[in-house]
Backbone as numpy.savetxt, mean C-alpha at the origin, in Angstrom:
# Nx Ny Nz CAx CAy CAz Cx Cy Cz
15.64 -10.20 -12.03 14.61 -9.40 -11.52 15.93 -7.75 -11.66
16.50 -8.18 -12.61 17.75 -6.73 -12.36 16.51 -5.63 -13.12
16.27 -4.75 -12.98 16.34 -3.45 -13.85 16.58 -3.17 -15.18
15.64 -3.09 -15.83 15.78 -2.26 -17.16 16.20 -0.72 -17.21
16.22 -0.45 -18.43 16.59 0.77 -17.99 14.39 1.27 -18.53
14.98 3.16 -18.22 13.28 3.34 -17.78 12.61 3.75 -18.78
13.01 3.10 -20.16 11.62 2.67 -21.14 11.25 1.32 -21.35
11.39 0.63 -20.40 10.65 -1.08 -20.13 9.21 -0.79 -19.77
8.17 -0.96 -20.13 7.32 -0.67 -20.39 6.18 -2.18 -19.92
4.91 -1.83 -18.74 4.77 -3.27 -18.45 3.75 -4.03 -19.88
2.89 -4.97 -19.45 2.44 -5.09 -20.79 1.54 -5.92 -19.86
0.23 -6.11 -20.33 -1.39 -6.47 -20.28 -1.95 -7.49 -20.67
-1.87 -8.40 -20.73 -2.65 -9.38 -21.71 -4.19 -9.78 -20.83
-4.64 -11.26 -21.92 -5.90 -12.70 -20.61 -4.67 -13.09 -20.32
-5.11 -13.64 -19.51 -4.31 -15.14 -18.77 -3.82 -16.13 -20.26
-2.35 -16.26 -19.63 -1.89 -17.50 -21.12 -1.22 -18.60 -20.18
-0.26 -19.12 -21.21 0.60 -19.98 -20.67 1.38 -19.30 -20.41
2.51 -19.44 -18.92 3.24 -18.67 -18.81 5.38 -19.16 -18.89
4.91 -18.38 -19.99 6.38 -18.67 -21.21 6.85 -17.48 -21.61
6.38 -17.27 -20.56 7.43 -15.33 -21.19 9.31 -15.10 -20.68
8.89 -15.98 -19.06 10.10 -15.39 -18.33 10.26 -14.20 -17.99
9.56 -13.68 -17.58 9.44 -12.40 -16.81 8.28 -12.92 -15.96
8.88 -11.51 -14.83 7.64 -11.89 -13.96 6.41 -11.21 -13.41
5.55 -11.67 -13.00 4.28 -11.50 -13.47 2.84 -11.40 -12.21
2.72 -10.30 -12.21 1.37 -10.58 -11.76 -0.36 -10.66 -12.17
-0.76 -11.92 -11.59 -2.23 -11.86 -12.56 -3.26 -11.07 -11.53
-4.57 -11.25 -12.23 -5.28 -10.07 -11.27 -6.73 -10.76 -11.58
-7.84 -11.25 -10.97 -8.80 -11.79 -10.92 -9.63 -11.13 -10.48
-10.77 -11.31 -11.04 -11.63 -10.14 -11.63 -12.63 -10.77 -10.95
-13.58 -11.24 -9.86 -14.79 -12.26 -8.81 -16.09 -11.14 -9.80
-16.98 -11.19 -10.63 -17.49 -10.72 -10.58 -19.49 -10.90 -10.21
-18.80 -12.17 -9.83 -20.25 -13.06 -9.37 -19.02 -14.24 -9.06
-19.89 -14.57 -7.27 -19.19 -15.77 -7.25 -19.98 -17.11 -7.27
-20.63 -17.23 -8.74 -21.33 -18.39 -9.21 -20.19 -18.30 -11.02
-19.46 -17.09 -10.96 -18.68 -17.67 -12.33 -17.93 -17.33 -12.02
-16.22 -18.20 -13.04 -15.00 -18.04 -13.65 -14.87 -16.34 -13.32
-13.52 -16.15 -12.43 -13.21 -14.60 -13.05 -12.75 -14.18 -14.11
-12.61 -13.43 -14.14 -11.99 -13.12 -15.86 -10.50 -12.53 -15.24
-9.53 -12.81 -16.19 -7.87 -12.44 -15.51 -7.14 -11.65 -17.06
-6.34 -10.83 -15.80 -5.48 -10.04 -16.49 -4.45 -10.71 -15.56
-3.07 -10.72 -16.66 -2.18 -10.66 -16.61 -0.77 -9.81 -16.65
-0.41 -8.92 -15.69 0.22 -8.08 -15.48 1.93 -8.52 -15.74
3.04 -8.18 -16.38 4.26 -8.53 -16.73 5.04 -6.95 -17.21
6.01 -7.12 -16.77 7.37 -6.34 -16.89 9.09 -6.52 -15.93
9.95 -6.13 -16.65 11.20 -6.68 -16.55 11.72 -5.50 -15.58
10.67 -4.68 -15.37 11.00 -3.66 -14.52 10.35 -3.56 -12.90
10.44 -3.68 -12.17 9.91 -4.41 -10.88 8.74 -2.89 -10.25
9.74 -1.67 -10.51 8.97 -0.83 -10.11 7.79 -0.08 -10.92
8.04 -0.62 -12.41 7.14 -0.71 -13.20 5.90 -1.42 -13.25
6.29 -3.16 -13.15 5.13 -4.02 -12.61 4.60 -3.61 -11.41
5.41 -3.31 -10.04 4.19 -3.12 -8.95 3.28 -1.83 -9.76
3.50 -0.74 -10.13 2.62 0.35 -10.78 1.58 -0.18 -11.39
1.71 -0.94 -12.53 1.05 -0.97 -13.52 -0.45 -2.09 -13.08
0.31 -3.20 -11.80 -0.48 -4.17 -11.74 -1.21 -3.17 -10.45
-0.41 -2.45 -9.55 -1.74 -1.64 -8.37 -2.90 -1.33 -9.05
-2.49 -0.12 -10.26 -3.25 0.46 -10.58 -4.15 0.13 -11.20
-4.04 -1.57 -12.01 -4.71 -2.38 -12.77 -5.99 -2.67 -11.87
-5.71 -3.16 -11.01 -5.89 -3.82 -9.81 -7.61 -2.50 -9.17
-6.67 -1.88 -8.73 -7.71 -0.32 -8.16 -8.38 0.27 -8.94
-8.16 0.09 -10.24 -9.15 0.79 -11.05 -10.34 -0.21 -11.45
-10.19 -1.26 -11.37 -11.31 -2.79 -11.77 -12.01 -2.47 -10.89
-11.49 -2.60 -9.34 -11.98 -2.18 -8.31 -13.36 -1.01 -8.35
-12.64 -0.29 -8.69 -13.29 1.29 -8.45 -14.57 0.60 -9.64
-14.13 -0.04 -10.54 -15.26 0.42 -11.29 -16.47 -0.73 -10.76
-16.33 -1.48 -10.43 -17.36 -2.29 -9.57 -17.89 -1.65 -8.45
-17.70 -0.03 -8.15 -18.04 0.17 -7.22 -17.15 0.06 -5.55
-16.15 -0.11 -5.71 -15.62 -0.54 -4.58 -14.44 0.90 -3.90
-14.67 0.90 -2.50 -13.97 1.88 -1.95 -11.75 1.93 -1.51
-11.74 0.95 -1.98 -10.48 1.01 -1.19 -9.48 1.88 -2.01
-8.80 2.69 -1.52 -7.38 3.94 -2.03 -6.72 3.05 -2.56
-6.42 4.26 -3.74 -5.35 3.10 -4.38 -3.52 3.10 -4.06
-3.42 3.84 -2.60 -2.43 4.06 -1.53 -1.76 2.77 -0.64
-3.10 2.29 -0.73 -3.26 0.69 -0.11 -3.01 -0.29 -0.58
-3.64 0.04 -1.54 -3.56 -1.64 -2.74 -1.96 -1.51 -3.52
-1.67 0.24 -3.17 0.08 -0.25 -3.98 1.06 -1.09 -2.72
0.53 -0.71 -1.84 1.79 -1.06 -0.48 2.05 -2.42 -0.74
0.00 -3.00 -0.56 0.40 -4.23 -0.80 0.70 -5.10 -1.57
0.67 -4.53 -2.93 0.92 -5.30 -4.15 3.07 -5.40 -4.25
2.98 -4.12 -3.55 4.87 -4.00 -3.58 5.66 -4.40 -2.21
4.54 -5.82 -1.90 5.17 -5.95 -0.48 5.59 -7.87 -1.63
4.85 -7.80 -2.17 5.05 -9.01 -3.22 6.20 -9.11 -4.05
6.72 -8.29 -4.16 8.34 -8.58 -3.73 9.31 -9.01 -3.40
8.96 -9.09 -1.97 9.28 -9.89 -0.71 9.00 -11.71 -1.25
7.73 -11.62 -2.28 8.12 -13.09 -2.06 8.53 -13.66 -3.72
9.78 -12.67 -4.40 9.83 -12.80 -5.74 8.64 -12.70 -6.62
7.66 -12.28 -6.35 6.08 -12.62 -7.62 5.62 -14.20 -7.75
6.36 -14.62 -6.68 5.83 -16.04 -7.05 4.68 -16.27 -7.17
4.32 -16.87 -8.13 2.28 -17.11 -8.18 1.69 -16.29 -7.27
2.05 -14.57 -7.73 1.34 -13.65 -7.93 -0.02 -13.74 -8.09
-0.85 -13.64 -7.17 -2.13 -12.72 -7.87 -3.25 -12.43 -6.30
-3.66 -10.92 -7.53 -4.50 -9.99 -6.85 -5.92 -10.09 -7.27
-6.52 -10.81 -5.76 -8.39 -11.32 -6.43 -9.60 -9.86 -6.01
-10.19 -9.79 -6.79 -11.24 -8.39 -6.43 -12.34 -9.13 -6.26
-13.30 -8.78 -5.25 -14.31 -9.15 -4.71 -15.31 -8.77 -4.72
-16.34 -8.93 -3.91 -17.29 -8.33 -3.19 -17.21 -6.75 -3.74
-17.60 -7.21 -5.08 -17.92 -5.47 -5.68 -16.97 -4.29 -5.34
-15.61 -5.16 -5.45 -14.56 -4.32 -5.65 -14.49 -3.76 -4.17
-14.38 -4.00 -2.75 -14.41 -3.76 -2.15 -14.27 -5.10 -0.45
-13.27 -6.03 -1.65 -12.84 -6.75 -0.82 -11.27 -7.09 -2.23
-10.30 -7.23 -1.47 -9.14 -6.90 -2.65 -7.72 -7.73 -1.62
-7.63 -8.77 -2.20 -6.72 -9.93 -1.51 -5.84 -10.39 -2.40
-4.74 -10.07 -1.92 -3.11 -10.28 -2.03 -2.60 -11.51 -1.59
-2.24 -12.15 -3.15 -1.77 -14.10 -2.34 -0.02 -14.09 -3.01
0.51 -14.66 -2.34 2.16 -15.45 -3.02 2.03 -16.63 -2.70
3.43 -17.09 -3.36 3.48 -18.74 -2.88 4.80 -18.41 -2.38
5.18 -17.10 -1.58 6.53 -16.59 -1.52 7.17 -17.24 0.24
8.19 -16.86 0.73 8.76 -17.57 1.93 7.59 -17.41 3.50
6.55 -16.64 3.16 5.52 -16.46 4.37 5.99 -14.93 5.29
5.09 -14.61 6.18 5.76 -13.73 6.92 5.30 -14.72 8.51
6.58 -14.72 9.14 6.46 -15.55 10.38 5.55 -14.78 11.44
5.57 -13.42 11.45 5.27 -12.96 12.73 4.91 -11.38 12.48
3.12 -11.91 12.00 2.31 -11.03 11.07 2.27 -9.73 12.09
2.10 -9.43 13.79 2.55 -9.14 14.17 3.16 -7.78 13.90
4.77 -7.99 14.00 5.49 -6.86 13.65 5.54 -6.30 12.36
5.11 -7.48 11.47 4.69 -6.76 9.86 3.87 -5.66 9.90
3.90 -5.53 10.63 2.35 -4.35 10.84 2.74 -3.02 11.80
3.98 -3.55 12.38 4.73 -2.45 12.92 5.53 -1.22 12.33
5.11 -0.15 11.88 6.34 1.00 11.15 7.95 0.10 11.83
8.47 0.23 10.82 10.52 0.34 10.69 10.68 -1.06 10.48
10.01 -2.34 10.88 9.79 -3.66 10.65 10.24 -3.99 9.10
11.22 -4.19 9.05 10.83 -4.73 7.27 11.79 -6.19 7.54
11.93 -7.10 6.53 12.96 -8.24 6.13 12.86 -8.01 4.98
13.43 -6.84 3.99 13.74 -6.51 2.64 15.35 -6.80 2.39
15.96 -7.67 1.66 17.11 -7.54 2.08 18.32 -6.21 1.15
19.00 -6.68 1.03 20.49 -5.02 0.29 19.75 -5.20 -1.41
19.82 -6.71 -1.75 19.29 -6.78 -2.58 17.86 -5.68 -3.30
16.72 -6.73 -2.43 15.92 -5.59 -2.69 15.08 -4.34 -1.95
16.51 -3.94 -1.96 15.98 -2.33 -0.79 16.17 -1.78 -2.68
16.98 -2.15 -3.21 18.13 -1.61 -4.36 16.48 -1.09 -5.54
15.44 -2.47 -5.31 14.29 -2.45 -6.48 12.69 -2.27 -6.10
12.71 -1.96 -4.29 11.80 -1.46 -3.91 12.58 -0.64 -3.02
11.43 0.62 -2.14 11.66 1.11 -0.94 12.02 0.45 0.47
11.76 -0.59 0.85 11.48 -1.35 1.82 11.91 -0.97 3.25
11.50 0.46 4.31 11.72 1.07 5.10 10.60 0.51 6.06
10.08 -0.40 5.74 9.07 -0.81 6.75 8.05 -0.36 6.97
7.23 0.54 6.49 6.28 1.06 6.69 4.81 1.05 5.85
5.15 -0.18 4.37 4.47 0.08 3.73 2.85 -1.17 4.43
2.92 -1.59 5.05 1.70 -2.36 5.14 0.99 -2.04 6.54
2.19 -1.29 7.51 1.12 -0.24 8.26 0.71 0.85 7.50
0.91 1.91 6.59 0.66 2.57 6.11 -0.70 2.14 5.61
-1.04 0.90 4.85 -1.81 0.09 3.96 -3.27 -0.43 5.23
-2.87 -0.30 6.63 -3.67 -0.55 7.43 -4.31 0.78 7.72
-3.34 1.33 8.28 -4.20 3.02 8.43 -4.78 3.37 7.54
-4.21 3.89 6.17 -5.47 3.63 5.31 -6.77 3.36 4.98
-7.19 1.44 5.34 -8.39 1.19 5.29 -8.63 1.47 6.41
-7.92 1.63 7.93 -8.71 2.32 8.77 -9.29 3.72 8.88
-8.71 4.44 7.96 -9.75 5.62 7.60 -10.69 6.10 7.28
-10.83 4.01 6.66 -12.11 3.93 6.07 -13.20 3.50 6.67
-13.01 3.35 7.69 -13.35 2.64 8.90 -13.15 0.23 8.25
-12.23 0.17 7.53 -12.12 -1.32 6.77 -10.85 -2.03 7.45
-10.82 -2.69 6.95 -9.21 -3.83 7.85 -8.18 -3.85 6.57
-7.29 -4.50 7.41 -6.41 -5.11 6.63 -5.46 -6.42 7.57
-6.35 -7.35 6.96 -5.51 -9.01 7.46 -4.18 -9.29 7.04
-2.91 -10.58 7.61 -2.21 -11.49 7.10 -2.04 -12.24 7.29
-2.36 -13.41 6.42 -3.02 -14.40 6.88 -1.75 -15.47 6.02
-1.48 -16.86 6.24 -0.73 -17.55 5.23 -1.91 -18.46 5.08
-0.92 -18.50 3.50 -1.40 -18.63 2.50 -1.31 -20.46 2.53
-2.26 -21.17 1.77 -2.47 -23.00 2.35 -0.71 -23.31 1.04
-0.16 -23.78 2.36 0.78 -24.62 1.66 1.66 -23.87 1.38
1.99 -22.56 1.26 3.46 -21.87 1.44 2.48 -20.19 0.97
3.55 -19.38 1.29 3.64 -17.46 1.24 2.35 -17.34 2.11
1.69 -15.97 1.26 0.39 -14.89 2.43 -0.31 -14.38 1.87
-1.46 -14.21 2.26 -2.04 -14.23 1.61 -2.70 -12.41 2.39
-2.94 -11.58 2.03 -2.99 -9.89 2.09 -4.16 -9.42 2.14
-5.31 -9.13 2.95 -6.59 -8.77 2.54 -7.00 -7.32 3.11
-7.25 -6.95 1.56 -7.56 -5.66 2.04 -9.04 -5.29 2.77
-10.26 -5.14 3.44 -11.45 -4.77 2.70 -12.21 -3.23 3.70
-13.60 -3.16 2.73 -13.21 -1.69 3.03 -15.47 -2.12 2.86
-15.60 -1.10 4.30 -17.24 -1.59 4.51 -17.75 -0.63 3.69
-19.36 -0.44 4.16 -20.18 -0.09 3.26 -20.19 0.85 3.66
-20.63 1.82 2.81 -21.25 4.27 2.93 -21.31 4.15 4.50
-21.73 3.04 4.39 -22.32 3.18 6.23 -21.98 2.94 7.30
-21.21 2.76 7.65 -19.99 1.74 8.17 -19.32 3.07 8.96
-19.24 2.67 10.29 -18.55 3.20 10.59 -17.08 3.18 11.67
-15.90 3.58 11.88 -14.97 3.46 12.57 -15.52 3.31 13.89
-15.07 1.93 14.80 -15.45 2.01 15.83 -14.88 3.02 16.78
-15.64 3.55 17.50 -15.35 5.43 18.34 -14.37 4.26 19.57
-13.54 5.49 19.87 -13.05 4.89 21.51 -13.21 5.40 22.63
-12.93 3.98 23.85 -14.26 3.90 24.70 -14.03 5.23 25.50
-15.33 5.92 26.26 -15.15 7.09 26.89 -14.45 7.52 27.38
-13.52 6.59 28.36 -12.27 7.00 29.20 -10.98 6.18 28.59
-10.79 6.73 27.52 -9.98 6.22 26.47 -9.06 7.51 26.56
-8.00 8.11 26.63 -7.12 9.01 26.56 -6.80 8.93 25.28
-7.15 10.11 24.56 -6.62 10.42 22.83 -4.98 10.82 23.32
-4.19 10.35 22.05 -2.79 10.39 22.49 -2.45 10.63 21.54
-1.50 11.43 21.34 -0.77 12.49 19.92 -1.56 13.28 19.80
-0.68 13.79 18.55 -0.97 15.08 18.10 -3.11 15.15 17.51
-3.33 16.45 17.64 -4.42 16.16 16.82 -4.41 16.18 15.10
-3.72 15.23 14.82 -4.18 15.44 12.94 -5.74 15.28 12.39
-5.61 15.89 11.63 -6.46 15.47 10.22 -6.24 14.09 9.41
-7.18 13.25 9.19 -7.53 12.25 8.16 -6.24 12.48 7.64
-6.03 13.72 6.70 -5.16 13.27 4.91 -4.08 14.11 5.84
-4.07 14.88 7.11 -2.15 14.84 7.76 -1.76 13.92 8.53
-2.55 12.57 9.24 -1.77 11.00 9.04 -1.47 10.69 8.19
-2.21 10.60 7.06 -1.67 10.10 5.57 -0.45 10.77 5.10
-0.36 12.08 5.24 1.09 12.59 4.64 2.25 12.55 5.88
2.15 12.61 6.88 3.55 11.80 7.40 3.33 10.19 7.69
2.59 9.18 6.95 2.55 8.17 6.74 3.56 7.86 5.60
2.54 9.12 4.43 3.45 8.19 3.76 4.85 8.74 3.46
5.73 9.88 4.42 6.63 10.63 4.86 7.28 9.57 4.63
6.91 9.14 6.30 7.92 7.35 6.63 8.16 6.25 5.66
6.73 6.38 4.88 7.62 5.29 3.99 8.33 5.53 2.97
8.62 6.45 2.83 8.90 7.15 1.44 10.76 7.25 1.98
10.42 8.00 3.32 11.69 8.25 3.90 11.95 9.78 3.70
11.63 10.23 3.06 11.55 11.62 2.33 10.39 11.98 1.29
9.46 13.01 1.74 8.97 13.70 0.41 8.56 15.31 0.38
8.16 15.49 -1.03 8.12 16.52 -0.96 6.35 17.46 -1.41
5.53 18.60 -1.96 4.53 18.46 -2.74 4.48 17.84 -3.50
5.46 17.48 -4.33 4.90 17.24 -5.78 5.12 15.38 -5.46
5.22 14.75 -4.86 5.26 13.73 -4.32 3.71 13.69 -3.68
3.72 13.89 -2.47 2.25 13.75 -1.84 1.45 14.02 -2.72
1.22 15.00 -3.61 0.10 15.00 -4.72 -0.32 14.39 -5.38
0.40 13.17 -5.93 1.13 12.23 -6.50 0.17 11.16 -5.97
1.10 10.81 -4.60 0.40 9.85 -4.11 -0.64 9.50 -3.42
-1.40 11.26 -2.95 -2.79 11.11 -1.97 -3.33 11.52 -2.96
-3.45 11.72 -4.07 -4.28 12.31 -5.47 -4.82 14.05 -4.60
-4.24 15.21 -4.47 -4.63 16.18 -3.94 -3.90 16.43 -5.01
-4.07 18.56 -5.03 -3.37 19.05 -5.45 -2.29 19.57 -4.90
-1.26 20.64 -5.94 0.64 20.69 -5.35 -0.13 22.06 -4.12
-0.49 22.66 -4.43 -0.90 23.90 -2.94 -1.67 22.70 -1.84
-2.18 22.36 -2.30 -3.00 21.47 -0.98 -1.92 20.62 0.03
-1.23 19.93 -1.47 0.04 18.67 -0.24 0.70 19.88 0.50
1.62 21.22 -0.54 2.29 22.26 0.25 1.28 22.74 1.71
0.73 22.67 1.38 -0.63 23.51 2.44 -0.26 22.06 3.98
-0.06 21.21 3.21 -1.04 20.14 4.97 1.18 19.77 5.26
1.83 20.17 4.08 2.93 19.99 4.93 4.08 21.32 5.74
3.40 22.05 5.39 3.71 23.19 6.11 3.06 23.40 7.21
1.30 22.63 7.61 1.15 22.61 8.73 2.30 21.63 9.91
2.28 20.59 9.07 3.35 19.93 9.82 4.93 20.16 10.33
5.25 20.49 9.16 6.18 21.60 9.83 6.09 22.56 10.73
4.63 23.12 10.75 5.04 24.22 12.12 4.73 24.16 13.47
4.42 22.08 13.16 4.38 22.01 14.81 5.34 20.53 14.95
6.51 20.89 13.95 7.61 20.67 14.20 7.53 19.05 14.30
6.87 18.73 13.44 6.63 17.22 12.52 7.68 16.51 11.74
7.28 17.57 11.14 8.59 17.33 9.67 9.72 18.48 9.69
10.49 18.00 8.82 11.64 18.64 9.19 11.70 19.25 7.41
12.15 20.71 7.03 12.21 20.94 5.19 13.80 20.53 5.58
14.52 19.67 5.25 15.66 19.08 4.51 16.76 20.44 3.74
15.73 19.68 2.05 16.76 20.09 0.99 15.48 20.01 0.12
15.76 21.38 -0.83 14.96 20.94 -2.00 13.32 21.00 -1.76
13.02 21.27 -0.36 11.38 21.49 -0.17 10.97 19.88 0.65
12.15 19.12 0.25 11.46 17.66 0.70 11.67 17.59 2.50
10.46 17.01 3.60 10.17 16.71 4.28 10.74 15.46 4.62
11.02 15.25 6.05 11.14 13.96 6.99 11.48 14.18 8.25
10.82 12.85 9.37 10.45 12.92 10.42 11.15 13.37 11.52
10.59 14.61 12.23 11.20 15.00 13.32 11.27 13.25 14.12
11.79 13.95 15.67 11.78 13.05 16.48 10.09 13.07 17.23
9.26 14.46 17.00 8.42 14.66 17.33 7.18 13.93 16.18
7.75 13.74 14.90 6.85 13.45 14.24 6.91 11.65 14.20
8.29 11.37 14.67 8.19 9.92 14.95 7.50 9.55 15.95
7.02 9.87 17.23 6.63 10.10 17.99 5.21 10.17 18.15
4.83 11.11 17.11 3.17 11.29 16.16 2.56 9.61 15.76
4.13 9.46 15.13 3.66 8.14 14.02 3.39 6.98 15.05
4.13 7.21 15.78 3.71 5.51 16.36 2.26 5.94 17.30
1.63 6.96 18.30 0.31 7.52 18.33 -0.23 7.02 17.75
-0.73 7.52 15.96 -1.37 6.86 15.12 -1.69 5.81 14.93
-0.47 4.72 15.10 -0.50 3.23 14.84 -1.09 2.72 16.44
-0.94 3.24 17.40 -1.37 2.79 18.39 -2.69 3.61 19.16
-3.61 3.90 18.53 -4.70 4.56 18.38 -5.70 3.86 18.61
């Protein structure tokens, strides 16, 4: 899986024989539990292109069915397939797009609780050249789902590998309320500010352009949110407008996950 020049593009086709020799991700769309799924195959020689195209395809197909799972969550879970070297990688779209299940036949995740903690990663040196691997992907995806009142679960695949399931509840569902006597922890951040903070943790650093692209907001909105986090000393403007987490920001991030 050595990256090829930037010009390399992912290809998408109807499921067929696996004879291309390229890493691939299959996307199975279950329009009905009584019918066989529609299956597309995404292939690419470049890992970043493969992950981006497969995540985008899955997100669009789920949205077309009425699903509410955010692209950021889908991409983070799909990127995690790199740990399995994309062995039998399958993205299944069910429940009118409100369930996305990502499975593989890789080495699996031994400590599932730790995998959902910020900073935990099993990415090797060679994987870090292909993916970000800073240990925030699955926690970020789980937080994205929690903001919708949804869930992220990690299970063992049959035989070997991992199954990560994203589930979005219906529009009427609500996030469970905090117990009345439970103290609030961490700074009072808006859902968008939490997303920005989590995104910076995942990327290592980010400027307005990256935030706007990943969260689907305007650059002016991204800049405003970054400035607000900067004024609260949760991020620091190091160079060229790219922000990194401060010690206060890291503490706030921990509060987001423990809330």
